Amino acid sequence: MLNFQTKGLLGLVVAIPLIAALPLPDFWITQLNYIGMYSITVLGLVLLTGVGGLTSFGQAAFVGIGAYATAWLTLNTGISPWLTLFIGMGLTAGSALLVGLITLRMSGHYLPLATIAWGLSLYYLMGNLDALGKYDGLLGLRSLSIGDFDIGQGRAFFMLTWIVLVMLSAAVLHLLDSRAGRAIRALKGGSQMAEAMGVNTFRYKVTIFVLAALLASIAGWLLAHFQRTVNPSAFGLKMGIEYLFMAVVGGVGYVWGAIVGAGLIRLLDDQLQVLLPRLMGTSGSYEVIVFGVALVALLKYLPDGLWSMVDKRLPRRPRRTDWAHAADLPVRQRPTPGEPVLEVQAIRKQFGGLTAVNDISFEIRAGQIVGLIGPNGAGKSTTFNLVTGVLALTRGQVRYRGEAIAGLSSRDISRKGMARTFQHVKMIPDMTVLENVALGAYSRGHKGVIAAMLGLNRAEEQRLFKEAQRQLERIGMGEALHEQAGNLAMGPQRLMEIARALCADPALLLLDEPAAGLRHKEKQALADVLRQLKSEGISILLVEHDMDLVMQICDHLVVMEFGTLLTQGTPAQVQQDPKVRAAYLGTDH
Ligand code: ADP
Ligand code: MG
């Protein structure tokens, strides 16, 4: 997917001077200039809303900060307009950081509402400050120039805008296909899985919020110098909605969708403003109504936007595997055999009146496979969530390699070397199997957003992919590296999650029903892999309903029923226990 979008950008680089050389009427060059500037803002929304799942109606306000900053500075100080770009970006980053830190903890519909409030308040601020010319705005900016060469208008400005657009698009594409990008793409499905991979989801939300604001600010800088005047009307809520509309129409998850959406809406807007009043016989902003109706229809029939139709038709080529000689990732020091790895001490969890886990205690030593079994609803998954920090304990303590970890976040716990899978598979369906698994190695890498955007992460990416491929091959999925994860059957999806957990180089692995949906042969292969892991010194806590598998590979069993510990012991002891037989066969005891 990504490499075709990149090729398209290369095509654009060639096309830009050609278009500039064509004898197009100035009207069309102006249109293209607007499309270029809008696309830059919409690109930010692709990242924020399309990929990150955070809806913002407030982008126009950030365009405004960039525009007003350069307008005020160039009119009132002698600072070069080129320098004001960076001052504007600094101001934007500061405000976005502040707004982001306050609003991004809100969930659901509160965030879009907060961005509306933010957009409105900035609009009224711009319209009421004397220094900013109130609703008349600031007039009389000079055109951008390099020496004596005027590049602020017409074709020269077209080249400037579109080259900036191509560079920023390439940076966003690079970002999306990186360690940080995979973390960003994991945000949409909720934070639980990403945090379990060691990702600080809140920090990434703030980061993409600031990035999107910065893109808007760059567009604002261009806009101010192109129009040579700024006034609040271009930065109000109506424009904020229109930017979001462009992103949705184009296809909010795709970089190219930004350009398609911005282009289409700009052209339609222009044509409809002339056409509709003529059709209706009176003047008025009828295009708003047409857009509204079109948006509803689009969301219903083509929720992924226009570019998704193009994307579906693009041939998918597997990623080039160029990491055979990459260095291995550093490995964690494993516990010595027999050392206690996990000590669960009288843990309890209450959900209101229900005690889902009632004073459960057990221990796992290095290199042991411990099975946690019991009927549905016994509290096994809840125990998992308590141990891994997903849920807070009501009471009790958990020690990992001797250290008390109750109260730590699931992210911190995972970074200590505890990796898990989920009873209900959590993955990023539109990424390949390899990319999903590489997310598991997240906390073994370091390169962040900026390195990714500049393409300075190549070596680390190779190391991460090499590890992901190694773990997938180990689990018998070497053939499926480049398949889209969402297309896998249930069994392979579970195996993929195990490979992802192994990528974290865990000392303790927690598997929640890994064999559900596997065929007999696949189960045997899984048993072999688990034994292999054990022989490497990895400890495993296993929740599983397949008793044959459990009896075969576990060293120790913990049996739960209705939240309480029924019994524990070796498989042979547990099998003989009348209480267990009763629980499983449903007879009274
Ligand atoms: P198991 O994994 O053994 O099938 P669970 O741990 O999923 O069992 O559930 C144990 C009990 O706790 C069940 O009665 C379930 O309905 C309840 N439970 C689990 N999660 C929650 C929750 N978040 N809120 C309220 N009740 C829950
Ligand atoms: Mg469960």
PDB file of C-alpha atoms in Angstrom, residues 5 68 91 101 104 128 197 224 257 274 291 303 313 371 401 434 438 446 529 531 539 569:
ATOM      1  CA  GLN A   5       1.532   6.118  -2.546  1.00  0.00           C
ATOM      2  CA  TYR A  68      -1.722  35.735  11.863  1.00  0.00           C
ATOM      3  CA  LEU A  91       3.377  29.388  18.602  1.00  0.00           C
ATOM      4  CA  LEU A 101      -2.842  18.048  27.076  1.00  0.00           C
ATOM      5  CA  LEU A 104      -6.991  14.505  24.646  1.00  0.00           C
ATOM      6  CA  ASN A 128     -11.705  41.109  18.713  1.00  0.00           C
ATOM      7  CA  MET A 197       3.093  -3.377  23.714  1.00  0.00           C
ATOM      8  CA  ALA A 224      -1.260  34.670   4.417  1.00  0.00           C
ATOM      9  CA  GLY A 257      -6.986  11.084   0.029  1.00  0.00           C
ATOM     10  CA  VAL A 274     -22.048  29.946  -9.239  1.00  0.00           C
ATOM     11  CA  PHE A 291     -22.294  19.469   0.951  1.00  0.00           C
ATOM     12  CA  PRO A 303     -17.249   5.473   4.574  1.00  0.00           C
ATOM     13  CA  ARG A 313      -7.539  -1.499  -7.168  1.00  0.00           C
ATOM     14  CA  GLY A 371      -2.062 -23.647  33.354  1.00  0.00           C
ATOM     15  CA  ARG A 401      10.967 -11.296  39.576  1.00  0.00           C
ATOM     16  CA  LEU A 434       4.701  -8.726   9.682  1.00  0.00           C
ATOM     17  CA  ALA A 438       6.834  -5.801  14.581  1.00  0.00           C
ATOM     18  CA  HIS A 446      14.028   3.912  20.150  1.00  0.00           C
ATOM     19  CA  VAL A 529       6.554 -24.135  20.230  1.00  0.00           C
ATOM     20  CA  ARG A 531       7.876 -26.555  24.906  1.00  0.00           C
ATOM     21  CA  SER A 539       7.933 -19.029  31.743  1.00  0.00           C
ATOM     22  CA  GLY A 569      -1.070 -29.077  41.736  1.00  0.00           C
TER      23      GLY A 569
END
